[in-house]
XYZ file of C-alpha atoms in Angstrom:
606
model
C 55.142 37.953 14.882
C 56.625 41.200 16.029
C 56.724 44.934 15.533
C 59.577 46.790 13.857
C 60.302 50.489 13.530
C 63.192 52.832 13.033
C 64.487 55.907 11.307
C 67.464 57.530 9.719
C 68.211 61.204 10.095
C 68.982 62.685 6.699
C 70.354 65.880 8.207
C 73.161 64.036 10.028
C 71.727 64.415 13.547
C 71.992 61.335 15.784
C 69.037 59.000 16.284
C 67.416 59.542 19.684
C 67.156 56.391 21.867
C 64.180 57.959 23.639
C 62.282 58.315 20.367
C 63.089 54.703 19.477
C 61.762 53.583 22.849
C 58.535 55.484 22.159
C 58.197 53.756 18.785
C 58.623 50.394 20.497
C 56.061 51.315 23.152
C 53.437 52.010 20.490
C 54.054 48.519 19.071
C 53.940 46.698 22.412
C 50.788 44.763 21.448
C 52.650 43.256 18.478
C 55.392 41.925 20.734
C 54.630 41.821 24.462
C 57.348 39.247 25.222
C 60.430 41.450 24.704
C 61.583 44.801 23.325
C 64.877 46.282 22.230
C 66.465 49.212 20.431
C 69.709 49.843 18.593
C 71.198 53.157 17.467
C 74.424 54.211 15.807
C 74.859 57.771 14.567
C 71.863 58.867 12.491
C 70.284 55.381 12.280
C 68.209 53.564 14.874
C 65.946 50.486 15.047
C 63.246 49.435 17.510
C 61.726 45.981 17.943
C 59.014 44.292 19.981
C 58.826 40.517 20.085
C 56.109 37.901 20.160
C 58.214 34.794 20.778
C 57.244 31.959 18.423
C 60.563 30.340 17.386
C 63.688 30.003 19.565
C 61.817 31.378 22.545
C 64.703 32.100 24.891
C 67.096 33.681 22.416
C 67.006 35.564 19.081
C 66.671 38.975 20.685
C 66.369 41.933 18.329
C 67.535 44.177 16.802
C 70.258 41.663 15.886
C 73.696 42.588 14.579
C 76.618 40.901 12.867
C 79.531 43.295 12.485
C 78.307 46.323 10.531
C 74.992 44.729 9.524
C 71.914 45.255 11.706
C 68.476 43.618 11.397
C 64.942 44.233 12.688
C 62.607 41.449 11.576
C 58.850 40.838 11.824
C 57.415 37.473 10.829
C 58.482 33.901 10.326
C 60.900 32.333 7.856
C 59.247 28.928 7.700
C 62.069 27.207 5.795
C 64.758 28.530 8.117
C 66.029 25.096 9.109
C 66.907 24.092 5.551
C 68.404 27.546 4.886
C 70.728 27.219 7.902
C 72.258 24.063 6.505
C 73.390 25.909 3.380
C 74.985 28.936 5.044
C 78.536 29.024 6.392
C 77.941 31.133 9.479
C 78.839 30.778 13.204
C 75.277 30.559 14.543
C 74.762 31.531 18.177
C 70.987 30.945 18.220
C 68.638 28.315 16.798
C 66.011 30.602 15.294
C 64.980 32.136 12.008
C 66.135 35.692 12.812
C 69.835 34.847 12.771
C 69.220 32.647 9.722
C 67.825 35.670 7.887
C 70.849 37.723 8.956
C 73.197 35.000 7.690
C 71.377 34.800 4.349
C 71.726 38.574 3.967
C 75.459 38.407 4.692
C 75.831 35.739 2.012
C 73.467 37.085 -0.692
C 72.647 40.667 0.221
C 69.097 41.907 -0.206
C 68.649 39.446 -3.112
C 68.573 36.679 -0.514
C 64.851 37.316 -0.139
C 64.289 34.989 -3.098
C 65.226 32.027 -0.870
C 62.683 32.804 1.848
C 59.353 31.100 2.441
C 56.935 32.543 4.927
C 55.522 35.898 5.936
C 57.900 38.710 6.730
C 58.713 42.388 6.810
C 62.228 43.379 7.779
C 64.745 46.199 7.812
C 68.498 45.867 7.324
C 71.021 48.646 7.797
C 74.303 47.766 6.130
C 77.033 49.951 7.570
C 79.429 48.822 4.862
C 77.379 50.522 2.134
C 75.429 52.937 4.376
C 72.203 51.604 2.805
C 68.930 50.898 4.593
C 66.792 48.131 3.070
C 63.106 47.439 3.713
C 61.632 44.165 2.433
C 58.008 42.972 2.479
C 56.780 39.435 1.791
C 55.460 38.368 -1.591
C 51.733 38.473 -0.840
C 51.733 41.376 1.631
C 50.724 39.282 4.638
C 52.707 41.528 6.969
C 52.659 45.337 6.831
C 55.457 47.852 6.348
C 55.063 51.651 6.134
C 57.485 54.488 5.550
C 57.728 58.273 5.530
C 60.324 60.575 4.034
C 60.909 64.317 4.099
C 64.036 66.463 3.855
C 65.181 65.621 7.378
C 64.189 62.056 8.114
C 63.273 58.672 6.698
C 61.174 56.556 9.079
C 59.568 53.111 8.846
C 57.323 50.957 11.020
C 54.995 47.952 11.077
C 52.112 50.283 11.890
C 51.539 53.904 10.923
C 51.061 55.150 14.479
C 54.576 54.000 15.385
C 55.871 56.671 12.992
C 54.266 59.473 15.002
C 57.038 59.789 17.645
C 59.300 60.786 14.725
C 57.007 62.684 12.360
C 54.173 63.939 14.570
C 50.524 63.435 13.562
C 50.011 64.222 9.873
C 46.676 65.113 8.365
C 44.475 63.173 5.961
C 45.681 62.507 2.426
C 42.664 63.942 0.602
C 43.585 62.299 -2.714
C 43.219 58.903 -1.019
C 39.636 59.576 0.061
C 38.444 58.628 -3.436
C 40.392 55.366 -3.140
C 38.890 54.654 0.262
C 35.335 55.206 -0.955
C 36.066 52.838 -3.851
C 37.809 50.052 -1.915
C 36.983 50.501 1.789
C 40.782 50.649 2.059
C 43.583 52.391 0.178
C 45.665 50.357 -2.302
C 49.457 50.453 -2.019
C 51.597 52.450 -2.111
C 49.217 55.102 -0.747
C 47.509 55.453 2.651
C 44.940 57.797 4.142
C 47.684 59.475 6.193
C 49.454 62.360 4.516
C 53.033 61.541 3.543
C 52.900 57.913 4.705
C 53.323 55.128 2.139
C 53.200 51.330 2.135
C 55.957 49.160 0.779
C 53.882 47.184 -1.751
C 53.645 43.410 -1.536
C 56.602 41.604 -3.081
C 58.734 44.764 -3.090
C 61.923 45.955 -1.495
C 62.940 49.535 -0.823
C 66.486 50.846 -0.540
C 67.398 54.158 1.046
C 70.811 54.988 -0.416
C 73.757 56.700 1.183
C 72.576 60.044 -0.253
C 68.973 59.640 0.872
C 67.599 58.471 -2.470
C 64.708 56.002 -2.337
C 64.634 53.083 -4.785
C 61.591 50.808 -4.847
C 61.542 47.638 -6.926
C 59.574 44.405 -7.174
C 61.412 41.151 -6.460
C 58.303 38.956 -7.033
C 54.976 39.463 -8.782
C 51.803 37.483 -9.245
C 52.013 35.683 -12.583
C 50.277 37.909 -15.127
C 49.774 35.191 -17.709
C 50.889 31.688 -18.545
C 48.221 29.155 -17.568
C 48.931 25.634 -18.678
C 46.383 23.005 -19.762
C 45.749 20.830 -16.714
C 43.169 18.010 -16.557
C 40.783 18.411 -13.597
C 42.026 15.304 -11.757
C 45.615 16.475 -12.098
C 44.693 19.934 -10.820
C 43.121 18.390 -7.721
C 46.266 16.335 -7.057
C 48.571 19.325 -7.512
C 46.550 21.576 -5.196
C 46.258 18.811 -2.611
C 50.022 18.211 -2.575
C 50.770 21.960 -2.430
C 48.378 22.434 0.477
C 49.992 19.571 2.388
C 53.395 21.220 1.929
C 52.048 24.604 2.986
C 50.408 23.154 6.106
C 53.692 21.495 7.078
C 55.412 24.884 6.864
C 52.607 26.677 8.701
C 52.990 24.366 11.695
C 56.648 25.346 12.236
C 56.620 26.883 15.725
C 57.891 26.340 19.258
C 54.476 27.253 20.715
C 50.941 25.798 20.313
C 49.230 26.374 16.937
C 45.441 26.482 16.581
C 43.015 27.130 13.727
C 40.071 29.386 12.998
C 37.011 27.348 12.099
C 34.114 29.338 10.672
C 32.327 26.301 9.264
C 33.079 27.413 5.688
C 34.984 25.270 3.233
C 38.397 26.979 3.544
C 38.780 26.945 7.315
C 37.234 23.462 7.478
C 39.792 22.130 4.982
C 42.691 23.825 6.793
C 41.506 22.349 10.089
C 41.185 18.860 8.606
C 44.676 19.037 7.076
C 46.203 20.289 10.331
C 44.528 17.464 12.221
C 45.898 14.964 9.693
C 49.417 16.441 9.829
C 49.513 16.391 13.615
C 48.350 12.763 13.754
C 46.049 13.011 16.711
C 47.854 15.685 18.717
C 45.500 18.096 20.447
C 44.151 20.933 18.306
C 42.254 24.039 19.444
C 39.734 25.547 17.003
C 37.821 28.818 17.292
C 34.639 30.289 15.830
C 32.490 33.394 16.304
C 28.724 33.830 16.128
C 26.227 36.654 16.496
C 23.390 35.003 18.382
C 21.388 35.055 15.145
C 20.621 31.758 13.427
C 20.017 33.572 10.118
C 23.680 34.499 9.761
C 25.566 32.226 12.152
C 27.692 29.322 10.944
C 28.612 28.057 14.400
C 26.585 24.872 13.993
C 28.668 23.941 10.948
C 31.864 24.801 12.808
C 30.827 22.474 15.632
C 30.141 19.720 13.130
C 33.623 19.995 11.595
C 35.233 20.202 15.040
C 33.488 16.964 15.910
C 34.727 15.299 12.731
C 38.392 16.216 13.306
C 38.227 15.872 17.099
C 39.411 19.365 17.979
C 38.866 21.155 21.262
C 36.443 23.811 20.044
C 35.799 27.309 21.456
C 33.169 29.906 20.526
C 32.510 33.587 21.154
C 29.299 35.555 20.563
C 29.673 39.041 19.080
C 27.077 41.690 19.948
C 26.115 45.186 18.876
C 27.684 46.410 22.119
C 31.015 44.960 21.016
C 30.875 47.241 17.981
C 29.976 50.311 19.964
C 32.555 49.691 22.691
C 35.538 48.617 20.572
C 35.119 50.554 17.305
C 37.421 53.437 18.280
C 40.070 51.225 19.850
C 40.175 48.912 16.845
C 40.396 51.887 14.482
C 43.539 52.870 16.382
C 44.910 49.369 15.900
C 43.921 49.258 12.224
C 45.608 52.613 11.385
C 42.698 53.073 9.005
C 38.912 52.864 8.985
C 37.600 49.395 9.780
C 36.804 48.218 6.267
C 34.093 45.717 7.156
C 31.845 44.918 10.110
C 33.604 41.549 10.314
C 36.746 43.343 11.551
C 35.261 43.579 15.035
C 34.240 39.928 14.991
C 37.728 38.897 13.847
C 39.220 40.770 16.799
C 36.885 39.085 19.284
C 37.839 35.758 17.717
C 41.544 36.602 18.100
C 40.988 37.509 21.753
C 39.420 34.122 22.308
C 42.184 32.248 20.485
C 44.939 34.073 22.400
C 43.668 32.551 25.618
C 44.758 29.129 24.334
C 47.438 29.527 21.610
C 49.964 32.019 20.237
C 49.563 31.100 16.549
C 46.386 30.472 14.585
C 45.844 29.378 10.975
C 43.147 30.835 8.720
C 41.698 30.175 5.273
C 42.418 33.680 3.954
C 43.272 33.943 0.262
C 41.489 30.898 -1.099
C 38.603 32.873 -2.606
C 40.888 35.274 -4.495
C 43.138 32.489 -5.808
C 40.588 29.871 -6.750
C 37.417 31.831 -7.543
C 35.338 31.485 -4.389
C 33.026 34.513 -4.478
C 29.636 34.212 -6.214
C 30.597 37.101 -8.509
C 33.198 34.932 -10.236
C 30.445 32.949 -11.935
C 29.668 36.095 -13.893
C 33.217 37.274 -14.629
C 32.570 37.306 -18.370
C 29.588 39.628 -17.990
C 31.868 42.373 -16.667
C 33.796 42.374 -19.918
C 30.760 42.516 -22.210
C 28.770 44.994 -20.139
C 30.719 47.836 -21.743
C 29.028 47.089 -25.056
C 25.490 47.464 -23.664
C 24.020 50.737 -24.888
C 22.518 52.957 -22.202
C 23.559 50.731 -19.300
C 24.837 53.765 -17.349
C 21.337 55.252 -17.407
C 19.186 52.140 -17.092
C 21.081 50.028 -14.532
C 21.156 52.647 -11.727
C 17.359 52.867 -11.946
C 17.149 49.077 -11.791
C 19.368 48.999 -8.711
C 17.279 51.619 -6.907
C 14.113 49.584 -7.525
C 15.469 46.363 -5.996
C 14.263 45.338 -2.521
C 16.717 44.960 0.360
C 16.474 41.160 0.022
C 18.191 41.452 -3.378
C 21.316 43.158 -2.052
C 23.706 40.797 -3.856
C 21.983 41.455 -7.186
C 22.176 45.164 -6.437
C 25.969 44.935 -6.058
C 26.215 43.314 -9.482
C 23.993 45.926 -11.122
C 26.007 48.782 -9.594
C 29.278 47.253 -10.804
C 28.053 46.636 -14.353
C 26.846 50.237 -14.679
C 30.365 51.632 -14.232
C 31.869 53.543 -17.188
C 35.116 51.598 -17.773
C 36.311 48.003 -17.636
C 38.631 48.787 -14.696
C 35.841 50.484 -12.744
C 33.427 47.634 -13.485
C 35.972 45.173 -12.132
C 36.569 47.000 -8.866
C 32.910 47.951 -8.610
C 32.028 44.512 -7.215
C 33.642 45.492 -3.898
C 33.049 49.260 -4.085
C 30.554 50.705 -1.585
C 30.206 53.851 -3.731
C 30.090 54.046 -7.521
C 32.307 56.379 -9.523
C 29.438 58.854 -9.890
C 28.630 58.710 -6.169
C 32.263 59.281 -5.197
C 32.502 62.261 -7.531
C 29.324 63.761 -6.065
C 30.337 63.153 -2.446
C 33.807 64.686 -2.896
C 32.847 67.428 -5.342
C 35.063 66.262 -8.194
C 36.632 63.274 -9.950
C 39.457 61.181 -8.557
C 42.982 62.497 -9.107
C 44.346 58.942 -9.414
C 43.167 56.186 -11.786
C 42.102 52.744 -10.616
C 45.092 50.676 -9.423
C 47.232 49.160 -12.131
C 46.118 45.661 -11.119
C 42.682 46.379 -12.605
C 44.267 47.112 -15.977
C 47.289 44.801 -16.063
C 45.849 41.297 -15.826
C 45.828 39.099 -18.925
C 43.947 36.040 -20.040
C 40.263 35.334 -19.649
C 37.883 37.488 -17.625
C 38.021 35.303 -14.493
C 41.821 35.296 -14.440
C 41.951 39.088 -14.740
C 39.435 39.472 -11.936
C 41.390 37.130 -9.649
C 44.618 38.983 -10.440
C 43.059 42.317 -9.492
C 41.376 41.007 -6.341
C 44.576 39.359 -5.114
C 46.247 42.772 -5.255
C 43.828 45.467 -4.166
C 41.242 43.509 -2.169
C 43.277 40.742 -0.564
C 46.569 42.524 0.119
C 45.253 45.963 1.055
C 42.054 44.988 2.825
C 41.709 41.415 4.070
C 45.349 40.876 4.986
C 45.597 44.270 6.680
C 42.483 43.370 8.645
C 43.871 39.967 9.573
C 47.212 41.356 10.726
C 45.820 44.246 12.774
C 42.961 42.405 14.448
C 45.157 39.439 15.416
C 48.068 41.619 16.535
C 45.677 43.719 18.617
C 45.278 40.542 20.662
C 49.022 39.637 20.445
C 48.212 36.620 18.275
C 50.101 35.481 15.173
C 47.940 34.721 12.133
C 49.149 32.411 9.340
C 47.241 31.842 6.055
C 48.465 28.555 4.468
C 46.711 29.281 1.155
C 49.178 32.147 0.653
C 52.325 30.069 0.523
C 53.832 31.610 -2.604
C 54.382 28.175 -4.180
C 50.661 27.467 -3.920
C 49.865 30.954 -5.240
C 52.069 30.404 -8.282
C 50.357 27.070 -8.877
C 46.913 28.661 -8.581
C 47.730 31.250 -11.237
C 49.114 28.534 -13.530
C 45.879 26.528 -13.414
C 43.171 27.172 -15.998
C 40.016 29.002 -14.968
C 37.986 25.915 -15.897
C 39.096 24.096 -12.730
C 38.265 27.085 -10.522
C 34.713 27.816 -11.640
C 33.402 24.598 -13.178
C 29.804 23.933 -14.149
C 28.742 26.974 -12.139
C 30.530 25.653 -9.017
C 32.892 28.208 -7.509
C 36.256 27.143 -6.104
C 35.738 23.716 -7.653
C 39.301 22.428 -7.305
C 39.487 23.355 -3.606
C 36.160 21.662 -2.952
C 37.385 18.504 -4.635
C 40.463 18.512 -2.394
C 38.219 19.039 0.621
C 36.015 16.134 -0.448
C 38.942 13.849 0.367
C 38.772 14.884 4.008
C 35.240 16.133 4.769
C 31.634 14.967 4.186
C 29.809 16.153 1.076
C 27.275 18.247 3.008
C 30.118 20.340 4.480
C 31.794 20.713 1.084
C 28.685 21.473 -0.974
C 26.754 23.849 1.240
C 26.353 27.414 -0.120
C 28.996 30.010 0.714
C 27.841 32.192 3.582
C 30.756 34.376 4.637
C 31.246 36.241 7.902
C 27.877 38.013 7.914
C 27.192 40.582 10.612
C 23.539 41.660 11.182
C 24.540 45.307 11.060
C 21.606 46.522 8.963
C 19.238 45.680 11.820
C 21.666 47.008 14.442
C 21.866 50.347 12.604
C 18.087 50.610 12.830
C 18.194 49.579 16.483
C 20.807 50.119 19.188
C 23.358 51.774 16.868
C 20.848 54.105 15.182
C 21.443 57.214 17.285
C 25.205 56.740 17.303
C 25.292 56.537 13.505
C 23.216 59.693 13.066
C 25.294 61.679 15.569
C 28.622 60.679 14.021
C 27.631 61.372 10.424
C 25.430 64.438 10.750
C 26.549 66.129 13.961
C 28.267 69.538 14.036
C 31.739 68.057 14.618
C 31.515 65.415 11.890
C 34.583 65.141 9.665
C 32.530 63.192 7.112
C 29.892 65.921 6.918
C 32.657 68.493 6.515
C 34.639 66.843 3.690
C 31.716 65.166 1.886
C 28.367 66.434 0.639
C 26.459 66.715 3.930
C 23.019 66.521 2.286
C 23.901 63.278 0.516
C 25.168 61.792 3.775
C 21.928 62.773 5.520
C 19.896 61.090 2.763
C 21.822 57.840 3.281
C 21.035 57.859 6.995
C 17.354 58.690 6.454
C 16.865 56.143 3.666
C 18.302 53.367 5.817
C 16.336 54.303 8.934
C 13.102 54.423 6.951
C 13.611 50.833 5.818
C 13.228 51.791 2.154
C 16.820 50.832 1.339
C 19.583 48.845 3.002
C 22.431 51.380 3.013
C 24.472 49.419 5.521
C 27.614 49.005 3.327
C 27.783 52.743 2.629
C 26.885 53.782 6.175
C 29.572 51.485 7.540
C 32.155 52.936 5.161
C 31.385 56.505 6.234
C 31.049 55.723 9.932
C 34.402 53.935 9.920
C 36.003 56.948 8.259
C 34.552 59.227 10.932
C 35.622 57.052 13.863
C 39.122 56.610 12.431
C 39.576 60.357 11.868
C 38.649 61.076 15.474
C 41.298 58.609 16.606
C 43.888 60.120 14.249
C 43.345 63.655 15.515
C 42.690 63.149 19.209
């Protein structure tokens, strides 16, 4: 993968090569192998390269006549696309293939692409600048516009050489407290927007911005599919996706947490490579209560991979929190962000590309909450739930944290809020109290737009706001911080379209979550690996907050220079800290959310 950036002066002034070089410098970690800039009149591009395909050539920005391209990502079907384009190729990579497809089909050529990508094209023939982001939002793309300039970049901080350091978008604070991230098109940075997943943006000759979707998750249209047929279809689609994901001119490894998704990906990669060496990577916390490293070792032994492990400590959080907030361009949404970075650091010592199991839960119903999808719909009919359920949640012991999440979600006032409440650290009422007023924006459209049964609507919403704007942002930033390319085979758009065409009955079946994926995995892995309970990437942060991180948390959230204490209700923040330290309640999810906001703001303003 790479980093892209650039800008167009709307006042007619020429683009400054020095500014473009600064933008590229900020993105060096995304592409340490090469860097380049291009400028012509008011338009300029910058690029940094992590060489994965066509290692010795394919330098960027790349031009063909009056058309200029800056490209981040991989077009995994580039070889078959080349054979259908009449173009005098000078390189053997996917960058020039993308340029040739644009010259043939214009911006509509995106419909032919498979892979993960974010790219910019300036067409001097029409004087239009196009930004395009991949269907699922695997790779990031941000932009900013005022009266004088339009700027874009893979990461928000690469915009700062052009626009300076903006302040916080206060309207997005409500979104952050609801999602631990900010759904597209908004961000926490004032004036900066995301190109949403599956969208393209055109900046016209006169400076007008047009944003339109070229692909969307299927809203409805499941087809009756017998369980055995569903297993066959998913198995075949995964094989095809794995074949694409292995397209590279450098070594490809795999994350191996010991969970079902990464274990299945690892087994399929091992099968596809027919005995070639495979590196796998896992992270632990030195705590047998939460670690899955023993299961990862077991799977590594089954597939015969060369396995590597890293142990993550409380000191890793303290020492890297600020730096990783800079990389994330946002508050670290989950404690696992730090662990994912340490894992990427480890992997980068051995490979340049690593595969992950991201996306399977949101496509096939992997979280425990999906067993109770129907309850979310009917909870709105329960009289007095908004008064009774909060009292129930407050009475639950810390050991019942998962039940507490469900109770908090079901107490929300609307169907959309109940749906997003499963991942929300703060309820609607808590957000209103902390910020001194209600949100100025409604819940994202994804929470209201889905059709079909309750599980399908929940998966549709989670694949938008949770997967695209949280997990995939985390995966991109934490891997790119280590100059490592991350590829999630479950998010091949053909497999995604298949997943949304399958009935809910093959996803959650007989109380078994992600049933169809587990049945595919059963073809390659032992039953004890397939059937063990979902654990997730658990970090023992509740204990760390009461131990070595206790003083740091109190100082950041209640000290005289605290941004959080300034913009939120300081007394309520103090109660959260005290309640957690006393052991009466586990406030770790809410403390983490506020601490991450504080650390990020200090990085933004320093």
